[in-house]
Amino acid sequence: MPGYEWIGETEKEQINEVLETGILFRYEFDKERKGVYKVKEFEEKFAQYTGAVYAHAVTSGSAALKVALAALGVGPGDEVITQGFTFLATFEAIIEAGAVPIPAEIDKTLNLDPDDFREKISDRTKAVIPVHMLGSPANIQEIIKVANEKDVKVIEDTAQALGAAVGGKKLGTWGDMGTYSFDFYKTMTTGEGGMVVTNDPDLYTRASEYADHGHDHNPEVGRALEGRNFLGFNYRMNEIQGAIGLAQLSKLDEMIERQHQNQELIREALESLDGIEMRDLPEKGKDSFTHVCFFVETGEKAVAFQKSLAEKGVPAVYFKNNLWHYLPNWEHLIQKKTAWQGPHPFGGPIYGRDFEYSPDMLPKSDAILERLLVMPVSLQMDEGRIRQIVMELQAVAEEVL
Ligand SMILES: *Cc1c(COP(=O)(O)O)cnc(C)c1O
């Protein structure tokens, strides 16, 4: 699954170029850095890779979401719709921005259900965050159609699907803004890190200013004399991370291709079994092959299937019970336990109403996740290991399905 499996010489060479200048900061020090601007170069190459016009690097995928929300002006009093099946960070970023996350259902792509998204739109909906979970696209064209009709901004959380596409257009570049994560588990990694992309020059400028204490990045004056248009915060990526990003990006297509080969063998074996159904892929959609996701006939069979596989040393995740990726399991969100006192952002005078979460508010997602199993695909699975996984799958299917 992740780029950490392939950390090696390219990363070392890139990092050494930074260490030789001694400049770890992405801005200024123009004389001392001897032309080395790793974060800037990483942004340019990342934009090129995704096909976006602009890219701005930040400290994490969570920060990328928060910076994108700030760039769009989302804040207290606003609602942001997102799916209840995602990594918790999507919800946290909305709350950090002072807005209220409104949970919506998923469909069998395992991503935002466009019909339920339409249902959940209110007079306070400012933005929607479809998440491309587990390497595979949401029905993004449908989602954008609804969003445009209702004047809702779209941020694609592409933390788990860098390199995947619909109709040849990379995920993250369909909406107003796209965000990515380079944490240690993601397809490519910088240890920690993230990226925001957009085609809109104003959104790009706002994002780059917000992520750097409001600095307006005026090339005419020194950094200390730069102006500011609004208050920001610090989400700056450093040069070492930028260097690792460049190294990993140069291998990205090869990593995805290797995952593709590994995933295909497992997927073909699964497709040949009775009682198995694969996740939906949107028309002309291409995933980034980090996982194999499939449904069995019932929840009991899913649990039994996972248990038998685990006994044979083959991991599969039953996400319905996962503590970090599904809203009904987030008791602290449901109880609205923030780090501060009072009802903000879920209530209080600015929002002007009370939003209640409950573990049974997503019946359609429950029914989908009930029958879902997910197998991670690794870069380093060799032919022998894949053959073994395929054999165990067939044996367990015989026993359980
Ligand atoms: C990993 C992830 C994030 C957060 O990224 P970090 O870099 O870990 O902060 C956000 N959304 C999704 C869907 C993720 O998987």
Tab-separated table of C-alpha atoms and ligand atoms in Angstrom:
chain	number	residue	atom	x	y	z
A	1	MET	CA	0.000	0.000	0.000
A	2	PRO	CA	2.307	2.837	1.015
A	3	GLY	CA	5.385	4.608	-0.307
A	4	TYR	CA	7.235	3.954	2.957
A	5	GLU	CA	7.969	0.489	1.624
A	6	TRP	CA	10.164	2.044	-1.049
A	7	ILE	CA	12.134	4.675	0.892
A	8	GLY	CA	15.742	4.509	-0.285
A	9	GLU	CA	18.536	6.160	-2.251
A	10	THR	CA	16.400	8.738	-4.088
A	11	GLU	CA	15.143	10.105	-0.774
A	12	LYS	CA	18.679	10.214	0.672
A	13	GLU	CA	20.037	12.133	-2.316
A	14	GLN	CA	17.189	14.644	-2.150
A	15	ILE	CA	17.588	15.162	1.608
A	16	ASN	CA	21.359	15.590	1.295
A	17	GLU	CA	20.903	18.442	-1.176
A	18	VAL	CA	18.971	20.276	1.527
A	19	LEU	CA	21.441	19.457	4.294
A	20	GLU	CA	24.303	20.755	2.177
A	21	THR	CA	22.693	24.207	2.117
A	22	GLY	CA	21.663	24.003	5.785
A	23	ILE	CA	18.396	25.828	4.971
A	24	LEU	CA	15.369	23.923	6.244
A	25	PHE	CA	12.889	26.810	5.846
A	26	ARG	CA	10.914	27.033	2.607
A	27	TYR	CA	10.923	30.843	2.357
A	28	GLU	CA	13.730	33.437	2.189
A	29	PHE	CA	17.521	32.790	2.639
A	30	ASP	CA	17.844	33.269	-1.122
A	31	LYS	CA	21.629	33.600	-1.052
A	32	GLU	CA	22.390	30.770	1.391
A	33	ARG	CA	20.121	28.173	-0.222
A	34	LYS	CA	22.047	28.145	-3.512
A	35	GLY	CA	18.982	27.749	-5.673
A	36	VAL	CA	17.513	24.857	-3.656
A	37	TYR	CA	13.762	25.330	-3.128
A	38	LYS	CA	12.484	21.816	-2.459
A	39	VAL	CA	8.960	22.631	-1.250
A	40	LYS	CA	8.398	25.033	-4.141
A	41	GLU	CA	9.666	22.475	-6.645
A	42	PHE	CA	7.523	19.770	-5.040
A	43	GLU	CA	4.450	22.004	-5.397
A	44	GLU	CA	5.187	22.664	-9.070
A	45	LYS	CA	5.746	18.997	-9.878
A	46	PHE	CA	2.706	17.926	-7.859
A	47	ALA	CA	0.501	20.400	-9.733
A	48	GLN	CA	1.879	19.042	-12.991
A	49	TYR	CA	1.234	15.453	-11.893
A	50	THR	CA	-2.381	16.064	-10.904
A	51	GLY	CA	-3.137	18.498	-13.722
A	52	ALA	CA	-4.099	21.263	-11.283
A	53	VAL	CA	-2.975	24.828	-11.993
A	54	TYR	CA	-1.829	25.525	-8.405
A	55	ALA	CA	-0.593	23.426	-5.492
A	56	HIS	CA	0.319	24.547	-1.985
A	57	ALA	CA	2.144	22.206	0.416
A	58	VAL	CA	1.199	22.041	4.101
A	59	THR	CA	1.993	20.030	7.234
A	60	SER	CA	-0.648	17.298	6.936
A	61	GLY	CA	-3.760	16.127	5.127
A	62	SER	CA	-5.805	17.406	8.071
A	63	ALA	CA	-4.159	20.834	7.720
A	64	ALA	CA	-4.845	20.724	3.970
A	65	LEU	CA	-8.576	20.344	4.673
A	66	LYS	CA	-8.560	23.170	7.175
A	67	VAL	CA	-6.596	25.460	4.841
A	68	ALA	CA	-8.992	24.682	1.968
A	69	LEU	CA	-12.007	25.471	4.180
A	70	ALA	CA	-10.373	28.758	5.240
A	71	ALA	CA	-9.573	29.642	1.619
A	72	LEU	CA	-13.259	29.171	0.776
A	73	GLY	CA	-14.239	31.347	3.726
A	74	VAL	CA	-16.046	28.563	5.582
A	75	GLY	CA	-16.459	29.352	9.273
A	76	PRO	CA	-18.865	29.645	12.228
A	77	GLY	CA	-22.535	29.446	11.251
A	78	ASP	CA	-21.810	27.322	8.188
A	79	GLU	CA	-22.559	23.678	7.540
A	80	VAL	CA	-20.296	21.356	5.566
A	81	ILE	CA	-21.678	18.048	4.312
A	82	THR	CA	-19.434	14.998	4.260
A	83	GLN	CA	-19.767	11.229	4.378
A	84	GLY	CA	-19.998	9.325	7.687
A	85	PHE	CA	-17.494	6.778	6.379
A	86	THR	CA	-14.142	8.585	6.250
A	87	PHE	CA	-11.118	9.069	8.464
A	88	LEU	CA	-12.161	11.196	11.465
A	89	ALA	CA	-9.876	14.044	10.248
A	90	THR	CA	-12.466	15.150	7.681
A	91	PHE	CA	-14.929	15.896	10.501
A	92	GLU	CA	-12.255	17.377	12.759
A	93	ALA	CA	-11.121	19.843	10.077
A	94	ILE	CA	-14.672	21.155	9.658
A	95	ILE	CA	-15.037	21.579	13.427
A	96	GLU	CA	-11.614	23.277	13.621
A	97	ALA	CA	-12.852	25.723	11.000
A	98	GLY	CA	-15.764	26.519	13.333
A	99	ALA	CA	-18.374	24.955	11.030
A	100	VAL	CA	-20.731	22.026	11.625
A	101	PRO	CA	-20.070	18.725	9.848
A	102	ILE	CA	-23.336	17.266	8.507
A	103	PRO	CA	-23.040	13.515	7.932
A	104	ALA	CA	-24.358	11.965	4.733
A	105	GLU	CA	-24.661	8.400	3.496
A	106	ILE	CA	-22.313	6.505	1.206
A	107	ASP	CA	-23.255	4.432	-1.844
A	108	LYS	CA	-21.596	1.281	-3.103
A	109	THR	CA	-18.555	3.222	-4.328
A	110	LEU	CA	-18.046	3.507	-0.503
A	111	ASN	CA	-18.089	7.270	-1.061
A	112	LEU	CA	-20.592	10.136	-0.790
A	113	ASP	CA	-24.078	9.249	-2.048
A	114	PRO	CA	-25.061	12.113	-4.407
A	115	ASP	CA	-28.791	11.710	-3.600
A	116	ASP	CA	-28.293	11.897	0.140
A	117	PHE	CA	-25.936	14.856	-0.340
A	118	ARG	CA	-28.796	16.652	-2.112
A	119	GLU	CA	-31.168	15.745	0.759
A	120	LYS	CA	-28.838	17.145	3.419
A	121	ILE	CA	-28.364	20.578	1.825
A	122	SER	CA	-29.776	23.401	3.973
A	123	ASP	CA	-29.723	27.186	3.811
A	124	ARG	CA	-26.426	27.042	5.773
A	125	THR	CA	-24.569	24.592	3.564
A	126	LYS	CA	-21.398	26.269	2.359
A	127	ALA	CA	-19.372	23.310	1.144
A	128	VAL	CA	-19.328	19.557	0.623
A	129	ILE	CA	-16.349	17.247	1.138
A	130	PRO	CA	-16.632	14.042	-0.871
A	131	VAL	CA	-13.889	11.637	0.259
A	132	HIS	CA	-12.351	9.184	-2.207
A	133	MET	CA	-11.938	6.318	0.229
A	134	LEU	CA	-9.588	3.359	-0.086
A	135	GLY	CA	-8.096	4.316	-3.429
A	136	SER	CA	-11.272	4.567	-5.448
A	137	PRO	CA	-13.333	7.460	-6.881
A	138	ALA	CA	-16.677	8.782	-5.651
A	139	ASN	CA	-19.415	9.494	-8.197
A	140	ILE	CA	-17.723	12.864	-8.457
A	141	GLN	CA	-19.459	14.095	-11.622
A	142	GLU	CA	-22.898	13.566	-10.051
A	143	ILE	CA	-21.759	15.229	-6.827
A	144	ILE	CA	-20.429	18.272	-8.683
A	145	LYS	CA	-23.650	18.562	-10.645
A	146	VAL	CA	-25.700	18.755	-7.444
A	147	ALA	CA	-23.189	21.162	-5.862
A	148	ASN	CA	-23.282	23.525	-8.837
A	149	GLU	CA	-27.069	23.509	-8.894
A	150	LYS	CA	-27.189	24.470	-5.203
A	151	ASP	CA	-24.181	26.791	-5.177
A	152	VAL	CA	-22.217	24.600	-2.752
A	153	LYS	CA	-18.394	24.562	-2.938
A	154	VAL	CA	-16.615	21.216	-3.393
A	155	ILE	CA	-13.431	20.122	-1.595
A	156	GLU	CA	-12.302	16.643	-2.611
A	157	ASP	CA	-10.567	14.828	0.248
A	158	THR	CA	-8.154	12.793	-1.859
A	159	ALA	CA	-5.937	11.684	1.062
A	160	GLN	CA	-6.508	8.032	0.156
A	161	ALA	CA	-6.659	8.208	-3.626
A	162	LEU	CA	-3.688	10.128	-5.031
A	163	GLY	CA	-3.215	9.078	-8.657
A	164	ALA	CA	-6.751	7.749	-9.176
A	165	ALA	CA	-8.934	9.384	-11.830
A	166	VAL	CA	-12.311	9.594	-13.503
A	167	GLY	CA	-12.350	9.875	-17.287
A	168	GLY	CA	-8.603	10.564	-17.293
A	169	LYS	CA	-8.967	13.570	-14.959
A	170	LYS	CA	-7.174	13.046	-11.655
A	171	LEU	CA	-9.151	13.012	-8.416
A	172	GLY	CA	-8.693	16.196	-6.423
A	173	THR	CA	-8.945	18.351	-9.561
A	174	TRP	CA	-12.696	18.001	-10.154
A	175	GLY	CA	-13.879	20.231	-7.323
A	176	ASP	CA	-13.093	23.835	-6.346
A	177	MET	CA	-10.218	22.500	-4.258
A	178	GLY	CA	-8.575	19.131	-3.639
A	179	THR	CA	-6.573	17.959	-0.632
A	180	TYR	CA	-4.003	15.181	-0.176
A	181	SER	CA	-2.122	13.590	2.719
A	182	PHE	CA	1.452	12.306	2.798
A	183	ASP	CA	1.276	10.752	6.251
A	184	PHE	CA	3.141	7.513	6.791
A	185	TYR	CA	0.326	5.226	5.622
A	186	LYS	CA	-0.585	7.005	2.411
A	187	THR	CA	0.337	6.072	-1.176
A	188	MET	CA	3.291	8.458	-1.059
A	189	THR	CA	4.718	9.837	2.167
A	190	THR	CA	6.807	12.708	3.507
A	191	GLY	CA	6.537	11.382	7.071
A	192	GLU	CA	3.828	13.952	7.695
A	193	GLY	CA	2.575	16.366	5.066
A	194	GLY	CA	-0.249	17.434	2.818
A	195	MET	CA	-1.153	19.394	-0.297
A	196	VAL	CA	-3.969	21.664	-1.442
A	197	VAL	CA	-4.679	22.044	-5.161
A	198	THR	CA	-6.978	24.374	-7.104
A	199	ASN	CA	-7.324	26.026	-10.496
A	200	ASP	CA	-8.542	29.297	-8.972
A	201	PRO	CA	-5.805	31.928	-8.448
A	202	ASP	CA	-7.696	33.650	-5.598
A	203	LEU	CA	-8.296	30.419	-3.694
A	204	TYR	CA	-4.636	29.524	-4.153
A	205	THR	CA	-3.499	32.891	-2.832
A	206	ARG	CA	-5.833	32.703	0.163
A	207	ALA	CA	-4.661	29.154	0.931
A	208	SER	CA	-0.959	30.068	0.752
A	209	GLU	CA	-1.527	33.136	2.953
A	210	TYR	CA	-3.679	31.378	5.545
A	211	ALA	CA	-1.087	28.596	5.883
A	212	ASP	CA	1.682	31.142	6.613
A	213	HIS	CA	0.305	33.543	9.271
A	214	GLY	CA	-1.303	35.677	6.580
A	215	HIS	CA	1.966	36.642	4.816
A	216	ASP	CA	1.045	38.093	1.423
A	217	HIS	CA	4.325	36.809	-0.100
A	218	ASN	CA	5.211	40.097	-1.715
A	219	PRO	CA	8.404	39.566	-3.736
A	220	GLU	CA	9.219	43.304	-3.602
A	221	VAL	CA	9.994	43.377	0.134
A	222	GLY	CA	11.723	41.192	2.724
A	223	ARG	CA	9.628	38.709	4.652
A	224	ALA	CA	9.553	40.867	7.790
A	225	LEU	CA	7.923	43.715	5.860
A	226	GLU	CA	5.301	41.674	4.051
A	227	GLY	CA	1.669	42.722	4.430
A	228	ARG	CA	-1.350	40.613	5.345
A	229	ASN	CA	-4.943	40.496	4.219
A	230	PHE	CA	-6.308	38.448	7.113
A	231	LEU	CA	-5.195	36.366	10.101
A	232	GLY	CA	-3.774	32.941	9.397
A	233	PHE	CA	-1.816	30.231	11.144
A	234	ASN	CA	1.280	28.082	10.581
A	235	TYR	CA	0.833	25.025	8.379
A	236	ARG	CA	4.167	25.344	6.517
A	237	MET	CA	5.917	22.319	5.058
A	238	ASN	CA	9.701	22.253	5.611
A	239	GLU	CA	12.467	21.607	3.094
A	240	ILE	CA	13.264	18.067	4.285
A	241	GLN	CA	9.647	17.062	3.743
A	242	GLY	CA	9.691	18.786	0.345
A	243	ALA	CA	12.816	16.831	-0.613
A	244	ILE	CA	11.248	13.500	0.386
A	245	GLY	CA	8.086	14.518	-1.487
A	246	LEU	CA	10.070	15.042	-4.691
A	247	ALA	CA	11.704	11.633	-4.324
A	248	GLN	CA	8.428	9.837	-3.650
A	249	LEU	CA	6.581	11.692	-6.423
A	250	SER	CA	9.203	10.563	-8.938
A	251	LYS	CA	8.302	6.940	-8.066
A	252	LEU	CA	4.551	7.410	-7.712
A	253	ASP	CA	3.417	6.024	-11.054
A	254	GLU	CA	5.673	3.008	-10.641
A	255	MET	CA	4.288	2.388	-7.144
A	256	ILE	CA	0.718	2.609	-8.419
A	257	GLU	CA	1.520	0.264	-11.299
A	258	ARG	CA	3.017	-2.304	-8.904
A	259	GLN	CA	-0.048	-2.053	-6.673
A	260	HIS	CA	-2.216	-2.478	-9.741
A	261	GLN	CA	-0.509	-5.762	-10.619
A	262	ASN	CA	-0.792	-7.038	-7.058
A	263	GLN	CA	-4.387	-5.919	-6.647
A	264	GLU	CA	-5.473	-7.429	-9.948
A	265	LEU	CA	-4.423	-10.956	-9.005
A	266	ILE	CA	-6.324	-10.801	-5.710
A	267	ARG	CA	-9.328	-9.151	-7.335
A	268	GLU	CA	-9.532	-11.732	-10.106
A	269	ALA	CA	-9.452	-14.546	-7.564
A	270	LEU	CA	-12.265	-12.891	-5.587
A	271	GLU	CA	-14.369	-12.258	-8.685
A	272	SER	CA	-14.247	-15.944	-9.556
A	273	LEU	CA	-15.861	-16.877	-6.208
A	274	ASP	CA	-19.629	-17.224	-5.720
A	275	GLY	CA	-21.232	-14.904	-3.184
A	276	ILE	CA	-18.749	-12.059	-3.658
A	277	GLU	CA	-19.525	-8.652	-5.112
A	278	MET	CA	-16.912	-5.936	-5.730
A	279	ARG	CA	-17.363	-2.265	-4.791
A	280	ASP	CA	-18.844	-0.004	-7.506
A	281	LEU	CA	-16.467	2.021	-9.639
A	282	PRO	CA	-17.896	5.114	-11.392
A	283	GLU	CA	-17.970	4.948	-15.170
A	284	LYS	CA	-14.461	5.435	-16.598
A	285	GLY	CA	-13.142	5.476	-13.035
A	286	LYS	CA	-9.655	4.190	-12.248
A	287	ASP	CA	-8.549	3.534	-8.701
A	288	SER	CA	-5.074	3.815	-7.130
A	289	PHE	CA	-5.091	0.123	-6.216
A	290	THR	CA	-4.238	0.482	-2.540
A	291	HIS	CA	-6.988	-1.925	-1.407
A	292	VAL	CA	-9.402	-4.600	-2.609
A	293	CYS	CA	-12.923	-3.914	-1.353
A	294	PHE	CA	-15.697	-6.491	-1.636
A	295	PHE	CA	-19.091	-7.427	-0.242
A	296	VAL	CA	-20.246	-10.823	0.968
A	297	GLU	CA	-23.931	-11.742	1.363
A	298	THR	CA	-24.478	-10.963	5.057
A	299	GLY	CA	-22.854	-9.312	8.042
A	300	GLU	CA	-22.415	-12.658	9.801
A	301	LYS	CA	-20.591	-14.039	6.791
A	302	ALA	CA	-18.364	-10.966	6.638
A	303	VAL	CA	-17.317	-11.345	10.268
A	304	ALA	CA	-16.745	-15.097	9.876
A	305	PHE	CA	-14.798	-14.546	6.641
A	306	GLN	CA	-12.516	-12.014	8.303
A	307	LYS	CA	-11.935	-14.230	11.324
A	308	SER	CA	-10.981	-17.267	9.234
A	309	LEU	CA	-8.689	-15.193	7.021
A	310	ALA	CA	-6.947	-13.723	10.075
A	311	GLU	CA	-6.327	-17.214	11.453
A	312	LYS	CA	-4.550	-17.995	8.185
A	313	GLY	CA	-2.403	-14.868	8.416
A	314	VAL	CA	-4.276	-12.844	5.785
A	315	PRO	CA	-5.441	-9.442	7.047
A	316	ALA	CA	-8.801	-7.957	6.078
A	317	VAL	CA	-10.501	-4.980	7.731
A	318	TYR	CA	-14.157	-4.950	8.809
A	319	PHE	CA	-14.661	-1.175	8.665
A	320	LYS	CA	-18.117	-1.153	10.228
A	321	ASN	CA	-16.426	-1.752	13.585
A	322	ASN	CA	-13.427	0.496	12.935
A	323	LEU	CA	-13.031	3.118	15.672
A	324	TRP	CA	-11.506	5.845	13.484
A	325	HIS	CA	-13.320	5.615	10.158
A	326	TYR	CA	-17.056	5.420	10.847
A	327	LEU	CA	-19.292	7.927	12.621
A	328	PRO	CA	-21.394	5.517	14.738
A	329	ASN	CA	-18.138	4.524	16.483
A	330	TRP	CA	-17.145	8.138	17.326
A	331	GLU	CA	-18.722	8.443	20.786
A	332	HIS	CA	-16.807	11.682	21.463
A	333	LEU	CA	-18.257	13.350	18.360
A	334	ILE	CA	-21.749	12.050	19.151
A	335	GLN	CA	-21.396	13.542	22.651
A	336	LYS	CA	-19.946	16.739	21.099
A	337	LYS	CA	-16.882	16.639	23.353
A	338	THR	CA	-14.627	19.433	22.127
A	339	ALA	CA	-11.507	20.748	23.874
A	340	TRP	CA	-13.362	23.942	24.782
A	341	GLN	CA	-16.472	24.640	26.851
A	342	GLY	CA	-19.869	25.404	25.441
A	343	PRO	CA	-21.845	24.300	22.429
A	344	HIS	CA	-19.665	25.797	19.648
A	345	PRO	CA	-19.857	24.923	16.789
A	346	PHE	CA	-22.837	22.539	17.111
A	347	GLY	CA	-25.054	25.121	18.838
A	348	GLY	CA	-24.877	28.638	20.250
A	349	PRO	CA	-26.005	32.015	18.937
A	350	ILE	CA	-23.992	32.090	15.700
A	351	TYR	CA	-25.173	28.735	14.437
A	352	GLY	CA	-28.628	29.405	15.830
A	353	ARG	CA	-29.755	25.808	16.107
A	354	ASP	CA	-28.628	22.534	17.687
A	355	PHE	CA	-27.253	19.688	15.657
A	356	GLU	CA	-27.554	16.196	17.134
A	357	TYR	CA	-25.503	13.172	16.101
A	358	SER	CA	-26.563	9.623	16.778
A	359	PRO	CA	-25.105	6.167	16.120
A	360	ASP	CA	-28.116	5.149	14.009
A	361	MET	CA	-28.321	8.209	11.747
A	362	LEU	CA	-26.772	6.454	8.714
A	363	PRO	CA	-28.907	3.343	8.026
A	364	LYS	CA	-27.916	3.083	4.374
A	365	SER	CA	-24.192	3.260	5.195
A	366	ASP	CA	-24.748	0.666	7.957
A	367	ALA	CA	-26.288	-1.743	5.447
A	368	ILE	CA	-23.387	-1.254	3.019
A	369	LEU	CA	-20.564	-1.501	5.561
A	370	GLU	CA	-22.253	-4.453	7.279
A	371	ARG	CA	-21.253	-6.675	4.331
A	372	LEU	CA	-17.918	-5.036	3.427
A	373	LEU	CA	-14.427	-6.461	3.755
A	374	VAL	CA	-11.252	-4.616	2.754
A	375	MET	CA	-7.860	-6.120	2.021
A	376	PRO	CA	-4.815	-3.845	1.924
A	377	VAL	CA	-2.479	-4.227	-1.064
A	378	SER	CA	1.226	-3.900	-0.387
A	379	LEU	CA	4.024	-2.938	-2.772
A	380	GLN	CA	6.227	-5.717	-1.509
A	381	MET	CA	3.837	-8.635	-1.926
A	382	ASP	CA	5.739	-11.037	-4.156
A	383	GLU	CA	4.208	-13.690	-6.388
A	384	GLY	CA	4.514	-16.368	-3.718
A	385	ARG	CA	2.679	-14.278	-1.140
A	386	ILE	CA	-0.077	-13.367	-3.579
A	387	ARG	CA	-0.511	-17.005	-4.575
A	388	GLN	CA	-0.809	-17.888	-0.893
A	389	ILE	CA	-3.421	-15.133	-0.304
A	390	VAL	CA	-5.438	-16.345	-3.303
A	391	MET	CA	-5.338	-19.933	-2.003
A	392	GLU	CA	-6.463	-18.913	1.472
A	393	LEU	CA	-9.266	-16.792	0.005
A	394	GLN	CA	-10.552	-19.768	-1.955
A	395	ALA	CA	-10.356	-22.060	1.067
A	396	VAL	CA	-12.114	-19.583	3.376
A	397	ALA	CA	-14.805	-18.872	0.769
A	398	GLU	CA	-15.503	-22.589	0.537
A	399	GLU	CA	-15.824	-22.798	4.312
A	400	VAL	CA	-17.805	-19.599	5.014
A	401	LEU	CA	-19.807	-18.427	2.009
B	1	LIG	C1	-5.162	10.359	6.304
B	1	LIG	C2	-6.421	11.078	6.024
B	1	LIG	C3	-6.612	12.435	6.350
B	1	LIG	C4	-5.648	13.202	7.203
B	1	LIG	O1	-4.363	13.208	6.764
B	1	LIG	P1	-3.146	13.420	7.813
B	1	LIG	O2	-2.008	13.744	6.909
B	1	LIG	O3	-2.973	12.128	8.531
B	1	LIG	O4	-3.514	14.537	8.693
B	1	LIG	C5	-7.777	13.057	5.954
B	1	LIG	N1	-8.735	12.389	5.307
B	1	LIG	C6	-8.615	11.080	4.998
B	1	LIG	C7	-9.704	10.421	4.248
B	1	LIG	C8	-7.462	10.379	5.366
B	1	LIG	O5	-7.371	9.089	5.079
